[in-house]
C-alpha cells in the first residue's frame, strides 16, 4: 500500500503497545518512526545521573533547564543515545520509569522535547508515538490514533517485555507504575495526555498485531484512497 506524505500521531496510555505498533506501521508504509517517550526517558536518565531529581522526585528545574542546553540526545542504530553513549537499556528500567512522569510535567522539559520532535517532523513522512502528539506536537497530523487497553493486559505485556530483556520484575510493581504514570500523565497542567477530538480510538486489549494492522489499513485506504 502506497501512502501519501502524512504524519501519523499515536497517543495513549502507558504500555498499550504504541511503539510496537508504530514501528510496524513505519516498516509497512515506509515512514520514519520516532518514539517521543524515549526523549523524556533520556532527559530523566540525565537528570537522575546528574542530581537534578532526587529520590522523592523533587526536581531542580532551573539547574536542569540550563544543563539541557548542552544535552545532545539522538536516535541511532541501537536506539537512543546521549552523545555517543547508547542509553537504550537504561531508559527502559523501572528506575527511569518511576521518575519519567514527574520529569515530563516540567514545562521547560516539554519545550525542549517538543523542539526536537518538530525538527524531526519536518520530513512529513512520519509516525510518532507519545502522549500529546496529536494534541500538541502535531495537531495538524493527517491521522491520529488514541490507544487504550485493559490495565492488567498492559501490565502483563510490559512485564513479559522486561523479563525477556533479563530484568527482574514483579507484576504488581509494573501495574502500579503504569497506573501512576497514567494518572500523572493525564492530570498534569502542561499538555496532558488526552484524546484529540479527531483521533480514532483503538482498544487493543484482545487484538493481535496483525488485526491492528488490518484495522489501520482499512482506515488509511478509506481516508486517503490508496
Ligand atoms: O511512551 P513511554 O512509556 O516511553 O513514555 C514515558 C513517559 O514520557 C510517559 O509516562 C509520559 C512521558 N511522555 C509525555 O509526557 N509525552 C509524550 N509525548 C511521550 C511521553
XYZ file of C-alpha atoms and ligand atoms in Angstrom:
246
model
C 0.000 0.000 0.000
C 1.458 3.366 -1.089
C 0.615 6.072 1.445
C 0.950 9.793 0.683
C 3.258 12.085 2.734
C 1.496 12.043 6.074
C 2.158 12.250 9.782
C 0.527 9.542 11.865
C 0.245 10.557 15.527
C -0.241 7.744 18.020
C -1.097 8.663 21.591
C -2.440 6.704 24.500
C -1.886 5.165 27.891
C 1.368 3.534 29.031
C 2.133 0.049 27.711
C -0.693 -0.086 25.203
C 1.792 -1.184 22.545
C 2.071 2.226 20.891
C 5.743 1.903 19.973
C 5.455 -1.702 18.723
C 2.500 -0.701 16.556
C 4.239 2.460 15.347
C 7.361 0.507 14.314
C 5.274 -1.941 12.320
C 3.373 0.905 10.640
C 6.655 2.636 9.757
C 8.010 -0.549 8.248
C 4.806 -1.370 6.361
C 4.357 2.092 4.815
C 7.972 3.308 4.570
C 7.598 6.071 7.161
C 10.165 7.317 9.667
C 9.396 6.167 13.217
C 10.068 8.356 16.239
C 9.487 7.425 19.880
C 8.833 10.680 21.762
C 8.755 8.887 25.136
C 12.401 7.917 24.612
C 13.318 11.619 24.710
C 11.505 12.089 28.037
C 13.203 8.942 29.321
C 16.623 10.209 28.162
C 16.119 13.549 29.943
C 15.070 11.579 33.047
C 18.186 9.397 32.981
C 20.307 12.512 32.537
C 18.519 14.201 35.473
C 18.999 11.158 37.728
C 22.670 10.740 36.885
C 23.432 14.439 37.364
C 21.433 15.027 40.524
C 18.604 17.158 39.061
C 15.957 14.841 40.558
C 16.137 13.218 43.987
C 14.618 10.057 45.471
C 11.441 11.952 46.407
C 11.165 13.205 42.819
C 11.974 16.794 43.792
C 13.325 18.386 40.614
C 15.905 21.160 40.341
C 14.138 22.821 37.404
C 16.459 25.849 36.949
C 19.536 23.582 37.065
C 18.034 21.088 34.636
C 16.931 23.821 32.253
C 20.483 25.178 31.986
C 22.030 21.698 31.696
C 19.632 20.737 28.859
C 21.193 23.432 26.680
C 24.149 21.083 26.180
C 22.206 17.830 26.212
C 22.766 16.023 22.948
C 20.078 13.329 22.598
C 19.988 11.412 19.311
C 18.466 8.369 17.744
C 20.911 5.898 16.193
C 21.396 2.301 15.148
C 20.874 0.852 18.628
C 18.104 3.226 19.719
C 18.559 6.274 21.920
C 21.900 7.940 22.636
C 23.295 10.788 24.704
C 26.207 11.905 22.550
C 27.946 8.640 21.595
C 26.694 6.664 24.578
C 23.850 4.260 23.888
C 21.295 4.525 26.719
C 18.577 2.308 25.273
C 18.783 -0.296 28.088
C 18.936 2.183 30.970
C 15.979 4.270 29.824
C 13.716 1.174 29.837
C 14.446 0.339 33.504
C 11.883 0.739 36.298
C 14.247 3.285 37.902
C 13.723 5.620 34.939
C 10.052 4.641 34.512
C 9.428 5.666 38.138
C 10.672 9.210 37.545
C 9.814 9.965 33.940
C 6.239 11.173 34.502
C 7.258 13.808 37.100
C 10.034 14.959 34.736
C 7.511 15.143 31.865
C 5.313 17.542 33.884
C 8.039 20.231 33.733
C 7.116 22.795 31.036
C 10.813 23.528 30.315
C 11.416 19.828 29.608
C 8.349 19.651 27.371
C 9.524 22.702 25.414
C 12.965 21.091 24.924
C 11.465 17.794 23.723
C 8.827 19.485 21.516
C 11.523 21.471 19.731
C 13.409 18.288 18.894
C 10.273 16.423 17.804
C 9.171 19.198 15.454
C 12.624 19.292 13.866
C 12.276 15.583 13.083
C 8.742 16.164 11.816
C 9.898 18.404 9.011
C 10.186 15.207 6.971
C 6.387 14.778 6.978
C 6.546 11.067 6.295
C 6.453 10.112 9.875
C 4.834 8.019 12.562
C 5.382 9.279 16.099
C 4.058 7.886 19.357
C 3.620 9.588 22.721
C 1.031 11.290 24.913
C 0.469 14.663 23.267
C 1.492 14.167 19.645
C -1.996 14.625 18.164
C -2.970 17.379 20.605
C 0.204 19.479 20.934
C 3.238 18.404 18.903
C 1.487 17.806 15.563
C -2.131 18.982 15.951
C -2.285 19.032 12.133
C -1.292 15.348 11.755
C -3.273 13.728 8.939
C -4.127 10.661 11.024
C -4.437 10.423 14.808
C -4.881 7.234 16.786
C -5.569 7.019 20.517
C -4.613 3.664 22.028
C -6.014 2.072 25.128
C -6.184 -1.413 26.682
C -7.212 -3.152 29.874
C -4.819 -2.377 32.822
C -3.930 -5.965 33.643
C -3.367 -6.874 29.989
C -0.973 -3.920 29.733
C 0.911 -4.854 32.912
C 1.343 -8.425 31.697
C 2.657 -7.266 28.335
C 5.141 -4.849 29.886
C 6.331 -7.407 32.464
C 6.867 -10.007 29.724
C 8.912 -7.488 27.740
C 11.087 -6.665 30.753
C 11.575 -10.330 31.671
C 12.603 -11.071 28.082
C 15.305 -8.418 28.492
C 16.570 -10.170 31.613
C 15.139 -7.669 34.107
C 13.825 -8.844 37.454
C 10.172 -7.700 37.698
C 7.106 -8.153 39.806
C 3.744 -7.766 38.026
C 2.255 -5.730 40.897
C 5.110 -3.186 40.664
C 4.660 -2.918 36.909
C 0.889 -2.438 37.256
C 1.378 0.189 39.961
C 3.963 2.034 37.862
C 1.770 2.203 34.788
C -1.317 3.287 36.733
C 0.702 6.009 38.468
C 2.126 7.189 35.166
C -1.322 7.261 33.541
C -2.598 9.358 36.433
C 0.265 11.863 36.359
C 0.307 12.000 32.534
C -3.459 12.675 32.364
C -3.599 15.203 35.197
C -0.546 17.393 34.583
C -1.063 21.002 33.598
C 1.280 21.129 30.579
C -0.204 19.267 27.595
C -1.768 16.358 29.492
C -2.496 13.005 27.908
C -5.905 13.332 26.286
C -7.580 12.134 23.134
C -7.574 14.704 20.334
C -11.147 15.384 19.138
C -10.277 13.986 15.728
C -8.379 10.900 16.972
C -9.703 7.392 16.362
C -9.741 5.116 19.426
C -8.069 1.719 19.234
C -8.684 -0.608 22.188
C -6.279 -3.459 21.516
C -6.818 -5.473 24.730
C -7.770 -8.543 22.749
C -6.322 -7.807 19.315
C -3.229 -9.271 17.713
C -0.754 -7.016 15.958
C -1.951 -8.389 12.594
C -5.541 -7.426 13.452
C -4.440 -3.930 14.435
C -2.606 -3.508 11.152
C -5.647 -4.672 9.165
C -7.802 -2.200 11.112
C -5.400 0.614 10.233
C -5.053 -0.315 6.572
C -8.830 -0.126 6.192
C -8.865 3.375 7.717
C -5.943 4.541 5.557
C -7.480 3.192 2.415
C -10.850 4.850 3.167
C -9.294 8.149 4.156
C -6.538 8.522 1.564
C -7.954 6.421 -1.246
C -4.915 4.158 -1.504
O 5.863 6.090 25.897
P 6.741 5.917 27.142
O 6.162 4.986 28.167
O 8.146 5.576 26.804
O 6.764 7.388 27.806
C 7.441 7.632 29.015
C 6.846 8.839 29.715
O 7.146 10.019 28.985
C 5.352 8.837 29.908
O 4.984 8.258 31.150
C 4.987 10.284 29.872
C 6.062 10.934 29.074
N 5.651 11.310 27.719
C 4.980 12.505 27.580
O 4.672 13.152 28.577
N 4.651 12.949 26.335
C 4.975 12.232 25.248
N 4.663 12.698 24.035
C 5.640 10.985 25.387
C 5.957 10.544 26.635
